[in-house]
Short mmCIF file of C-alpha atoms in Angstrom, two decimals:
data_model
loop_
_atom_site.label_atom_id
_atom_site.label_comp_id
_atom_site.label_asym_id
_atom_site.label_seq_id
_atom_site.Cartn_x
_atom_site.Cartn_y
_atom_site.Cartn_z
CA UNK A 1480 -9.97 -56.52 -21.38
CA UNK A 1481 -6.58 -56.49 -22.73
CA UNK A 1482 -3.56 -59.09 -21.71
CA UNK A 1483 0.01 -58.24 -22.73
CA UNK A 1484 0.49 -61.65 -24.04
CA UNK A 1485 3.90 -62.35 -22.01
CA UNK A 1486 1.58 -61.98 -18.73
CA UNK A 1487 -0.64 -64.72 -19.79
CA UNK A 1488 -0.09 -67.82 -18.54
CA UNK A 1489 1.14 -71.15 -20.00
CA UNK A 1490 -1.69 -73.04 -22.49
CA UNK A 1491 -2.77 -75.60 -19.82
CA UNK A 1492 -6.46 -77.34 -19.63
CA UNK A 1493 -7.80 -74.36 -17.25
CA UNK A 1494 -12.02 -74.20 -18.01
CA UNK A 1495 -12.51 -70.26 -19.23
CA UNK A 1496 -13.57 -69.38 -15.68
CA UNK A 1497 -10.24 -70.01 -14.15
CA UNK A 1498 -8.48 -68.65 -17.22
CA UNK A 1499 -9.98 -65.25 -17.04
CA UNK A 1500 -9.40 -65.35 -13.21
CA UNK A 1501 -5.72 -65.77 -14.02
CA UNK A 1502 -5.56 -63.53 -16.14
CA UNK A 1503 -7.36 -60.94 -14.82
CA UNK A 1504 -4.94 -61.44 -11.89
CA UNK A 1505 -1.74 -61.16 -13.80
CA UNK A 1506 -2.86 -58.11 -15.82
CA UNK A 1507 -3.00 -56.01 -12.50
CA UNK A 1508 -0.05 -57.91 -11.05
CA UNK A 1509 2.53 -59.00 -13.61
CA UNK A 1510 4.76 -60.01 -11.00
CA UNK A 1511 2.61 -62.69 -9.69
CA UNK A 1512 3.00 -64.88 -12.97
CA UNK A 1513 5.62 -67.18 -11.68
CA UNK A 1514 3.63 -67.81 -8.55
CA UNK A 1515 0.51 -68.60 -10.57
CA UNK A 1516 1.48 -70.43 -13.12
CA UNK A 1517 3.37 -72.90 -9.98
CA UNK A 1518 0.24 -72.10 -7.64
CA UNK A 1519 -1.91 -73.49 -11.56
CA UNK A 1520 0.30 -76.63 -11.48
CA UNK A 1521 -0.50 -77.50 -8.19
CA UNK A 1522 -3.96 -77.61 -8.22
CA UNK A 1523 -5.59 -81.47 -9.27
CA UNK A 1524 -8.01 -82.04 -12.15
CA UNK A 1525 -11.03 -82.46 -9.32
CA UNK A 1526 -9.75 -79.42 -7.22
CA UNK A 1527 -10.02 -76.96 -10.65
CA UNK A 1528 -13.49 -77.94 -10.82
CA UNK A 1529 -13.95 -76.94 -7.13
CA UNK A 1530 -12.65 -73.42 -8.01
CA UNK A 1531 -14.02 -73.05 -11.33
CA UNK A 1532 -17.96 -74.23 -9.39
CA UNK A 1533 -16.91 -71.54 -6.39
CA UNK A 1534 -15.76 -68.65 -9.48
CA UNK A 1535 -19.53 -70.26 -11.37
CA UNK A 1536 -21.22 -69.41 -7.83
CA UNK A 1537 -19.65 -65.67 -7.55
CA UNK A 1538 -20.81 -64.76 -11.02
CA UNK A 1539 -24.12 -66.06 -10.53
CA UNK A 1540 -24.59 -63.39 -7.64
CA UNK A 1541 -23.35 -61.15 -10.12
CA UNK A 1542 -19.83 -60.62 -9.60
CA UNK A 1543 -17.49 -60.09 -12.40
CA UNK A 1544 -13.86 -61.54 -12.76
CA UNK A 1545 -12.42 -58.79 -12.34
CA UNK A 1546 -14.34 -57.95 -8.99
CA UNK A 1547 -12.93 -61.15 -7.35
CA UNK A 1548 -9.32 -60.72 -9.08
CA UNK A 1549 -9.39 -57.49 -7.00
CA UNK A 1550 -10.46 -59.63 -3.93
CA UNK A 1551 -7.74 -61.94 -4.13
CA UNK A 1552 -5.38 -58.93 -5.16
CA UNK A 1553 -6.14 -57.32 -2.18
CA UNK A 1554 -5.40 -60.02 0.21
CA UNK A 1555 -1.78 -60.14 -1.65
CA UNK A 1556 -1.32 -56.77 -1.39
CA UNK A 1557 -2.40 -56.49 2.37
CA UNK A 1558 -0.15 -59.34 3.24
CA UNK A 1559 2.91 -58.10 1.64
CA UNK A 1560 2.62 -55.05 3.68
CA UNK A 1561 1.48 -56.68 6.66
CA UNK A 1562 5.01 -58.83 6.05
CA UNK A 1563 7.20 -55.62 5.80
CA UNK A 1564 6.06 -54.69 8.71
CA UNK A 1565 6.43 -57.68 10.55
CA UNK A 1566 10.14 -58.22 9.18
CA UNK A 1567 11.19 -54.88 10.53
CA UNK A 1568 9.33 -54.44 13.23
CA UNK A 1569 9.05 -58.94 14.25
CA UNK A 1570 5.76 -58.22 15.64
CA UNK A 1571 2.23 -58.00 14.02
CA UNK A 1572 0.66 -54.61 13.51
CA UNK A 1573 -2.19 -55.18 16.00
CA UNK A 1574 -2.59 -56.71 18.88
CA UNK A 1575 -6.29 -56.11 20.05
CA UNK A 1576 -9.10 -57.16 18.57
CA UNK A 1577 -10.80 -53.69 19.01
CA UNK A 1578 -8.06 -52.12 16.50
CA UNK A 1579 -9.24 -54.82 13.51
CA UNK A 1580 -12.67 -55.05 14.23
CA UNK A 1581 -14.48 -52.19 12.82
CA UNK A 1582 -11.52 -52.07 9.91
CA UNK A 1583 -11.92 -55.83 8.90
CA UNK A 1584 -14.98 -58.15 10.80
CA UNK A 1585 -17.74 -55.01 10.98
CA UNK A 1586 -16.41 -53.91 7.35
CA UNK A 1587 -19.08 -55.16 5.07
CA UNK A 1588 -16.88 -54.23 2.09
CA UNK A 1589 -13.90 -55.31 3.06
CA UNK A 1590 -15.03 -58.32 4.68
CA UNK A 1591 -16.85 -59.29 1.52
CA UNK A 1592 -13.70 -58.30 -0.57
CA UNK A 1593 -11.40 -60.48 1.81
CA UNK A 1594 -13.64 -63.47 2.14
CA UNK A 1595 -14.05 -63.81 -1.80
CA UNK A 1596 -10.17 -63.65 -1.97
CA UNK A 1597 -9.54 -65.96 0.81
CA UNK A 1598 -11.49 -68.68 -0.90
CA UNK A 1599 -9.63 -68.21 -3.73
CA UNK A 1600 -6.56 -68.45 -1.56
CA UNK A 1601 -7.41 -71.64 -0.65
CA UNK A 1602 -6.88 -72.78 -4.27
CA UNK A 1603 -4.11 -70.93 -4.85
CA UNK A 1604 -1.65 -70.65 -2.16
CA UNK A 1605 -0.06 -74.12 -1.79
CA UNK A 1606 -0.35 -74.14 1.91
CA UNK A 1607 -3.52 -73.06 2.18
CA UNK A 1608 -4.39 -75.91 -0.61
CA UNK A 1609 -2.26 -77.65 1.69
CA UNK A 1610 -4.96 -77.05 5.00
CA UNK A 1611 -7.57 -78.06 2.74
CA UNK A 1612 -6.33 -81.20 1.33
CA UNK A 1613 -5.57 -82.28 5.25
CA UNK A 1614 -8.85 -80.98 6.19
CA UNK A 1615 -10.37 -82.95 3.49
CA UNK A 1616 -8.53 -86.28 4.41
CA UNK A 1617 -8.87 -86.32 7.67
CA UNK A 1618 -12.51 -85.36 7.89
CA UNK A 1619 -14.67 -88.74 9.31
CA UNK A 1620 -16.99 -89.62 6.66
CA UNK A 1621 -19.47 -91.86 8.13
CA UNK A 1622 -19.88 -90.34 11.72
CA UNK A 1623 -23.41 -88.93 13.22
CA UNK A 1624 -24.31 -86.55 15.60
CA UNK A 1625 -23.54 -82.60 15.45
CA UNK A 1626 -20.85 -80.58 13.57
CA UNK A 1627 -19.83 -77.56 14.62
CA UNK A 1628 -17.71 -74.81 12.49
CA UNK A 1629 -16.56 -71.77 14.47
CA UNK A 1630 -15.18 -68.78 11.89
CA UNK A 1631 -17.07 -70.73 8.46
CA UNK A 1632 -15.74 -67.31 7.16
CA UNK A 1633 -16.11 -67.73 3.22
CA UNK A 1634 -18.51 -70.89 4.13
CA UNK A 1635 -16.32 -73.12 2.12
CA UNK A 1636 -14.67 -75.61 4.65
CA UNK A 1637 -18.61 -76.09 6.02
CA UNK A 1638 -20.13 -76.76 2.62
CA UNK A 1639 -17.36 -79.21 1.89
CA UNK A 1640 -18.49 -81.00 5.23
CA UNK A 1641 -22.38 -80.65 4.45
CA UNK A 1642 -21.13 -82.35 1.24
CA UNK A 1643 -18.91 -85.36 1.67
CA UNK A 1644 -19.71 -86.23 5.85
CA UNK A 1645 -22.66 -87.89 7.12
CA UNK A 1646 -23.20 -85.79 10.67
CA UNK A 1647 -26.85 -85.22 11.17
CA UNK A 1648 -26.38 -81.52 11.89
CA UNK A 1649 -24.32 -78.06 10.71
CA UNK A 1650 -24.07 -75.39 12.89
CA UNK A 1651 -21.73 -72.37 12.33
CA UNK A 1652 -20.64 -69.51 13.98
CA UNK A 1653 -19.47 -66.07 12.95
CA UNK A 1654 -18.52 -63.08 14.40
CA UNK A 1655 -19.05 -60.92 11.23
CA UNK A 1656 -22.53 -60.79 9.54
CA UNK A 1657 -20.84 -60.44 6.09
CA UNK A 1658 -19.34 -63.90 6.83
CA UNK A 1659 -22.71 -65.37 8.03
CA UNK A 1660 -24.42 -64.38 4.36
CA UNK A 1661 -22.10 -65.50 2.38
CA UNK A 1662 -22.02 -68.75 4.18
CA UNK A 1663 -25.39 -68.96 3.65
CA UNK A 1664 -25.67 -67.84 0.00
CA UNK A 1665 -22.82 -70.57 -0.52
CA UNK A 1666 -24.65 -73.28 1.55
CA UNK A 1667 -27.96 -72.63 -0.27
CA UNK A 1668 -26.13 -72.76 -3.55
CA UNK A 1669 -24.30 -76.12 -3.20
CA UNK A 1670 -26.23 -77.26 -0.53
CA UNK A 1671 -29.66 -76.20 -0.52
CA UNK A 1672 -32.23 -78.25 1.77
CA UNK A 1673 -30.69 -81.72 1.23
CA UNK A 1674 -28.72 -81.12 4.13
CA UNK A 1675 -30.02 -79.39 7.99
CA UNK A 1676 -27.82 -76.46 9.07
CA UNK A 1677 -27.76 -73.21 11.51
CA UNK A 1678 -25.94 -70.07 10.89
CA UNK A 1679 -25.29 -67.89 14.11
CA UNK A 1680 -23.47 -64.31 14.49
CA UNK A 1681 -22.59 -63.88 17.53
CA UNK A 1682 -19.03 -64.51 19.52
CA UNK A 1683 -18.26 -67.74 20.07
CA UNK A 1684 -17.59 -67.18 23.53
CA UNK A 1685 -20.72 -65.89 24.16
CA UNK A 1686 -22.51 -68.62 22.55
CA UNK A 1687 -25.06 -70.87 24.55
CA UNK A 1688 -24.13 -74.01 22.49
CA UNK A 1689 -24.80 -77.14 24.42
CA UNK A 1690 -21.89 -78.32 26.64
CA UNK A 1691 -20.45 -82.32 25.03
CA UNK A 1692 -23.02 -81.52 22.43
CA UNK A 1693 -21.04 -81.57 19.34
CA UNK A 1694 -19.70 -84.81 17.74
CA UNK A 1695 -16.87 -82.68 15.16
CA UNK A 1696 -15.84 -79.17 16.08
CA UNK A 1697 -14.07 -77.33 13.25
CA UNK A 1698 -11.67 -74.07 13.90
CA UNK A 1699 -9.94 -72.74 10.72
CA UNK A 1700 -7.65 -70.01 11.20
CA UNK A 1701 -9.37 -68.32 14.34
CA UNK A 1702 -6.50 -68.54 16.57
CA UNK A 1703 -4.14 -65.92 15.09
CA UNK A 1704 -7.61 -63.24 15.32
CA UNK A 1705 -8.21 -63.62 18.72
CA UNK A 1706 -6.89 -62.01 21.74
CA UNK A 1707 -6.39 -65.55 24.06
CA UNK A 1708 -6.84 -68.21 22.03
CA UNK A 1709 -6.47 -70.61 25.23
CA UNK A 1710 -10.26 -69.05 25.83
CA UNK A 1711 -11.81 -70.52 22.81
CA UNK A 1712 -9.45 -74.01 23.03
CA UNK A 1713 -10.95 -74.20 26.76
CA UNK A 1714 -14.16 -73.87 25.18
CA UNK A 1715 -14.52 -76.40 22.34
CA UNK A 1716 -12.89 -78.80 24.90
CA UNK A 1717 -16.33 -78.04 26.71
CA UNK A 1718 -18.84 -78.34 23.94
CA UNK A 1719 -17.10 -80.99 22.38
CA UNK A 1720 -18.38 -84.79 22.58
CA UNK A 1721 -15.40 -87.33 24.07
CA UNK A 1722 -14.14 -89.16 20.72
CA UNK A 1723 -15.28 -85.34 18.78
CA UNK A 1724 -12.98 -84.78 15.70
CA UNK A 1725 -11.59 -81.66 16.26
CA UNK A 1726 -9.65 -79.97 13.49
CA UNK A 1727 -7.88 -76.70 14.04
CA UNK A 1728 -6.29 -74.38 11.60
CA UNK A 1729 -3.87 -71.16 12.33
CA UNK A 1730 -0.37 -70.29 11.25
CA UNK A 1731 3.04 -68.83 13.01
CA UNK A 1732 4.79 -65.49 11.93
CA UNK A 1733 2.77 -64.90 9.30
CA UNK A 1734 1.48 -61.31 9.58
CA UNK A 1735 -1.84 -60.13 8.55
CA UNK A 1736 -4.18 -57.07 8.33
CA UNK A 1737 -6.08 -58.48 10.87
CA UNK A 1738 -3.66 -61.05 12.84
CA UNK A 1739 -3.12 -60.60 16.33
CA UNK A 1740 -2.14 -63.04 18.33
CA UNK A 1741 1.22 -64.28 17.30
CA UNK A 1742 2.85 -67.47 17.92
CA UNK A 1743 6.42 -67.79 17.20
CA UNK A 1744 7.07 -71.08 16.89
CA UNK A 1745 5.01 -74.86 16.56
CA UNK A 1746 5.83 -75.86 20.27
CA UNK A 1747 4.24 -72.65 21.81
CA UNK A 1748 0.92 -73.66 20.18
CA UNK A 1749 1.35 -77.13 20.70
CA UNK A 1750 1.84 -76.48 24.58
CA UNK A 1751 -1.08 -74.49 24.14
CA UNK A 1752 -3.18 -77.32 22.82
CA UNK A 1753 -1.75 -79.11 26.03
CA UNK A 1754 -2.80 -76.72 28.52
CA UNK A 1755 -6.16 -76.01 27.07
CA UNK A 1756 -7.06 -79.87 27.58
CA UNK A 1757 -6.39 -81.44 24.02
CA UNK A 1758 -3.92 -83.68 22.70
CA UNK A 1759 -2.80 -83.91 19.77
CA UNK A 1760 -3.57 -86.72 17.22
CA UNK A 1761 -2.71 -85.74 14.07
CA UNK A 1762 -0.29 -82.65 12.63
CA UNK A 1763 0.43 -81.08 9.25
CA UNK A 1764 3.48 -78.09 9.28
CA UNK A 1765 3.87 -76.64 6.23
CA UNK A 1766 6.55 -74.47 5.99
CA UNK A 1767 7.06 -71.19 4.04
CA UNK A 1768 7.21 -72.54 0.42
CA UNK A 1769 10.70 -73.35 -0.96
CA UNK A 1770 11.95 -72.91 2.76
CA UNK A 1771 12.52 -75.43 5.61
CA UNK A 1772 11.24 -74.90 8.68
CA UNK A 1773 13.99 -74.24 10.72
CA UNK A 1774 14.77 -71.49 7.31
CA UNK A 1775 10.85 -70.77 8.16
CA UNK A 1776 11.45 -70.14 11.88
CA UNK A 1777 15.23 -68.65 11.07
CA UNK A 1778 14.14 -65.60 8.58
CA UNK A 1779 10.53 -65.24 10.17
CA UNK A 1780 8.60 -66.92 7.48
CA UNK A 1781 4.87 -67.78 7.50
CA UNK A 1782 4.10 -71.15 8.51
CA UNK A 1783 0.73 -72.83 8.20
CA UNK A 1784 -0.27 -75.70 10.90
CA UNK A 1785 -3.43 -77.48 11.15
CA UNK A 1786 -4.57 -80.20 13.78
CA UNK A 1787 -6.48 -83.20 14.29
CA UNK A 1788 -6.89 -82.86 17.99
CA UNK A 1789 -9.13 -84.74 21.09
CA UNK A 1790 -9.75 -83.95 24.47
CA UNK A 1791 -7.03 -85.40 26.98
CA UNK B 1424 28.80 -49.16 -10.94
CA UNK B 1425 26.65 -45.58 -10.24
CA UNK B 1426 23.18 -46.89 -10.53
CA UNK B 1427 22.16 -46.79 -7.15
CA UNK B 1428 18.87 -48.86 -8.15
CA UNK B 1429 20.63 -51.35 -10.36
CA UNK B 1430 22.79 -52.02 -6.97
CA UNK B 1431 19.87 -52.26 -4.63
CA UNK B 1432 18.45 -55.04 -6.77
CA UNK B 1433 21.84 -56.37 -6.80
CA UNK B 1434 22.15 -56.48 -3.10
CA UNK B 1435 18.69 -57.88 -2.40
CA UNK B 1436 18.46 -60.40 -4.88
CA UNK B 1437 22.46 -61.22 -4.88
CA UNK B 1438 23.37 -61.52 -7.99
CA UNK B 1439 25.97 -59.19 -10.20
CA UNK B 1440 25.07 -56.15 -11.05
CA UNK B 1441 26.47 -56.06 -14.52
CA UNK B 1442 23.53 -58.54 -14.89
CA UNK B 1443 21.11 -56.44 -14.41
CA UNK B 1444 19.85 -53.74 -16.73
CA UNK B 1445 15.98 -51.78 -16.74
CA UNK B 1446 15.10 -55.03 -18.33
CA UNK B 1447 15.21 -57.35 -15.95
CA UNK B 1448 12.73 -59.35 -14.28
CA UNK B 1449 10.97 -61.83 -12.47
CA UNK B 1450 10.62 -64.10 -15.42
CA UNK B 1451 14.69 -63.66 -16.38
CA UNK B 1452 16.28 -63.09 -13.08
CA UNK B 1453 15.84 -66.57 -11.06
CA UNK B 1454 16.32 -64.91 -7.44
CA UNK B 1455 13.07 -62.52 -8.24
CA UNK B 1456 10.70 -64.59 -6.56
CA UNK B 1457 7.70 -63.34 -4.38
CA UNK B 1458 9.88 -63.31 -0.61
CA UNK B 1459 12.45 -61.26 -2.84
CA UNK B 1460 9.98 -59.37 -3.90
CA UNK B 1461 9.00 -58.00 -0.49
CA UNK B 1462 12.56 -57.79 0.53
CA UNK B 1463 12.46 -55.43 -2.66
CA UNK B 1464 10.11 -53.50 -1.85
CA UNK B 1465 11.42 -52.52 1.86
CA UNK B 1466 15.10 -51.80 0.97
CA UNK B 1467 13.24 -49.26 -1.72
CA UNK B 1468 11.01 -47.36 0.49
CA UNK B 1469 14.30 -47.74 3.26
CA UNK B 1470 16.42 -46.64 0.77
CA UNK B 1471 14.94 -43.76 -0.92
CA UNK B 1472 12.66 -42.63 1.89
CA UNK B 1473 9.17 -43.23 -0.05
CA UNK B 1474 6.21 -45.24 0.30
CA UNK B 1475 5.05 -47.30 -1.87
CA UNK B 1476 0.91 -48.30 -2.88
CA UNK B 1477 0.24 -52.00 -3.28
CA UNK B 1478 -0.61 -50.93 -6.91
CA UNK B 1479 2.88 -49.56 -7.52
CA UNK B 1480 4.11 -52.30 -5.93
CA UNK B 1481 2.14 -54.71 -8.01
CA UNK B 1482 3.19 -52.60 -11.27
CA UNK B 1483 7.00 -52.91 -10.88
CA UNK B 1484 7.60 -55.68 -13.18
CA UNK B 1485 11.11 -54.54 -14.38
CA UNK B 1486 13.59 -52.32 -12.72
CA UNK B 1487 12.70 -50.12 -15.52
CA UNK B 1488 9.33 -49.52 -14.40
CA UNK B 1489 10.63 -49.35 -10.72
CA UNK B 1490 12.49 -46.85 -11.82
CA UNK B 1491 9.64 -44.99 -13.69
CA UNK B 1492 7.50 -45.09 -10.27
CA UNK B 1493 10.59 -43.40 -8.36
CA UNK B 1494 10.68 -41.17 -10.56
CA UNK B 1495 7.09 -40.25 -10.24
CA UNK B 1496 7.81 -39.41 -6.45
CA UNK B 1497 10.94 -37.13 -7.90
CA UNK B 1498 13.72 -39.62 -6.74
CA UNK B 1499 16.32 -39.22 -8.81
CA UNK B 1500 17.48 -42.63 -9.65
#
C-alpha cells in the first residue's frame, strides 16, 4: 500500500499496528487527517496499548488493516449522511425499529463491519473516549455479586469489566447474534476462563433475568436504538439490586443509520431517568467537540451523555 | 468573482473568496474542519442538484478535486 506522504500523519510513538490503522484510514479519507492526528493526541500511553491489543486481536482472526479501516470508514461515512439528513430534515431517518433491524442488527456484514468500527470509535472519537474514560472511573472495583451488560455490542465495555472489577458473575445481552460472537471471540481472547460469564441473544425485554438479581447493570448506547426507552429503564430498575451501579450511555441529536429514538435535549432524558424510577448520581455531558453545549443544542450538534444512576 | 464553487466554499466556510483557489484545503484553510465539512457537502448536492457517495465525499480533499467529481456528474463548474 501506497501513502501520499502529506496524508501521513505526524512522527509520534504510535506501535506499527496503530500506524498502519492511521494510515490506512487517511489514504481512503484524506480529509480526516486533522481529526486524527487531534483524535492521535488524545489518546494516553496505556489507552494506545488498549487499541493496538484490540487491532492485535482483529488480525489474529484474520482481519487485515485495511478491512477494519473500512469498518471505521464506514461508520464516518454513515454518520455524515445520517447528519445531513438530520440538519435538513431535524429529525432522524428512522423511527421504528422494524426499518433498522434487518438493515443493521440481523445484517451479519454490516453488523460485523459496524461493530469493528465502533470499537475503534471508542479510541478515536474524543467523546466516545470520553464515555469510556467515565465508564472506566466510575466502575466499582471491589464489589461482588452479578453484572449485567445489556447491548455488549463490540464486547469491549464487558471485557474491560471482566478485567479490572471483582463481581462474581458476567452476563450479557444482545439482540444481534453478530454482536453475541464477537463478544465472545473478544471475551475468550482477553478473558478466557479466568473469569465466569453468559452470553444471551435474545431482547432484553423478553429476557427472564432474575428480578433485584443483578449487583451492576451496564447500558451503553441502547437508548437512542430503541423504540421507548422508558421500557427498558423500567426494567433494569426491576432486575437491578438496591445500591446496583448502574451506568447508562446514549447521546442527543446525533443522527445515526440506525438511531431512532431522539432526544433533543439533556433534561428530556434526565426526566426520563426520573420517571422510570432512577436518580441520578453521577453525569458526564460532553458536548459536540470545539462547541458548547448551548452551541451543541443551538446548531443541532451531537452530544454524548453517560450516567451513574440508582434506583429512587 | 464567477466561480460558483470557489463561492460556495466561500459561503460555507466564511472566509474570502480571493483566498481560495483549487488548492485549498483542510490542512491550509483553518475553517475546513469535519462539521464544515458536512455543511460542505449539503450546500453541494443543494446547490448543484447531485448526490454525492461517501467515497466521493471522502475523496474531496481540495476544491480542485471537488471540482473534478462535479465534473464527473457533467456539472459545469
Amino acid at each position: 500500500m501506497t501513502v501520499l506522504p502529506q496524508n501521513k500523519i505526524p512522527a509520534a510513538p504510535l506501535s506499527s499496528n496503530i500506524r498502519a490503522l492511521a494510515d490506512a484510514i487517511l489514504e481512503a479519507n484524506p480529509m480526516h487527517r486533522s481529526f486524527m492526528t487531534a483524535a492521535l493526541e488524545n489518546i494516553t500511553p496505556d489507552e494506545m496499548g488498549h487499541l493496538d491489543r484490540y487491532i492485535d486481536f482483529c488480525r489474529q482472526r484474520g482481519l487485515t488493516i485495511e478491512y477494519l479501516a473500512d469498518c471505521y470508514l464506514t461508520i464516518v461515512g454513515d454518520t455524515l449522511r445520517e447528519q445531513i439528513y438530520f440538519q435538513k430534515h431535524k429529525k432522524y431517518r428512522y423511527s421504528s425499529f422494524a426499518e433498522v433491524a434487518d438493515n443493521v442488527y440481523f445484517n451479519d456484514e454490516y453488523m460485523s463491519f459496524y461493530m469493528y468500527g465502533l470499537a475503534i470509535t471508542s479510541f478515536l472519537w474524543p467523546n466516545h473516549l470520553a464515555m469510556f474514560r467515565f465508564f472506566r472511573d466510575t466502575l466499582p472495583k471491589n464489589k461482588k455479586g452479578a453484572y449485567l451488560e445489556i447491548g455488549p455490542g463490540h464486547g469491549y465495555y464487558l471485557m474491560t469489566a471482566m478485567e479490572r472489577a471483582a463481581y462474581d458473575s458476567f452476563t450479557g445481552v444482545d439482540i444481534s447474534e453478530t454482536s453475541v460472537a464477537q463478544t465472545r471471540a473478544l471475551l475468550e481472547h482477553f478473558v478466557g476462563d479466568k473469569r465466569k460469564f453468559e452470553l444471551l441473544c435474545m431482547d432484553f425485554l423478553d429476557s427472564d433475568l432474575p428480578a433485584q438479581g443483578f449487583d451492576a447493570v451496564v447500558m451503553g448506547e441502547v437508548l437512542e436504538h430503541v423504540e421507548e426507552p422508558e421500557r427498558f429503564l423500567r426494567r433494569i430498575v426491576q432486575l437491578a439490586t438496591k445500591d446496583a451501579y448502574i451506568y447508562v450511555t446514549t447521546c442527543i441529536n446525533a443522527p445515526a443509520i440506525d438511531h431512532i429514538y431522539l432526544f433533543r435535549t439533556p433534561e428530556q432524558l434526565e426526566k426520563t431517568f426520573e420517571d422510570s424510577g432512577l436518580k441520578i448520581k453521577d453525569r458526564l455531558i460532553r458536548p459536540y467537540e470545539g462547541k458548547t453545549l448551548e452551541e451543541s443544542l443551538q446548531q443541532l450538534l451531537a452530544i454524548n451523555v453517560a450516567y451513574v444512576l440508582a434506583q429512587k | 468573482m464567477s466561480d460558483a464553487l470557489i463561492k460556495l466554499f466561500a459561503d460555507v466556510l466564511q472566509v474570502d473568496p480571493a483566498k481560495l483557489n483549487d488548492n485549498s484545503s483542510p490542512d491550509n484553510v483553518k475553517q475546513w474542519d469535519s462539521l464544515a465539512a458536512m455543511h460542505l457537502v449539503a450546500a453541494i448536492e443543494e446547490a448543484f442538484k447531485v448526490q454525492l457517495s461517501t467515497k466521493e465525499i471522502m475523496k474531496m480533499s481540495t476544491i480542485g478535486l471537488a471540482r473534478k467529481t462535479l465534473q464527473g456528474k457533467n456539472v459545469a463548474v
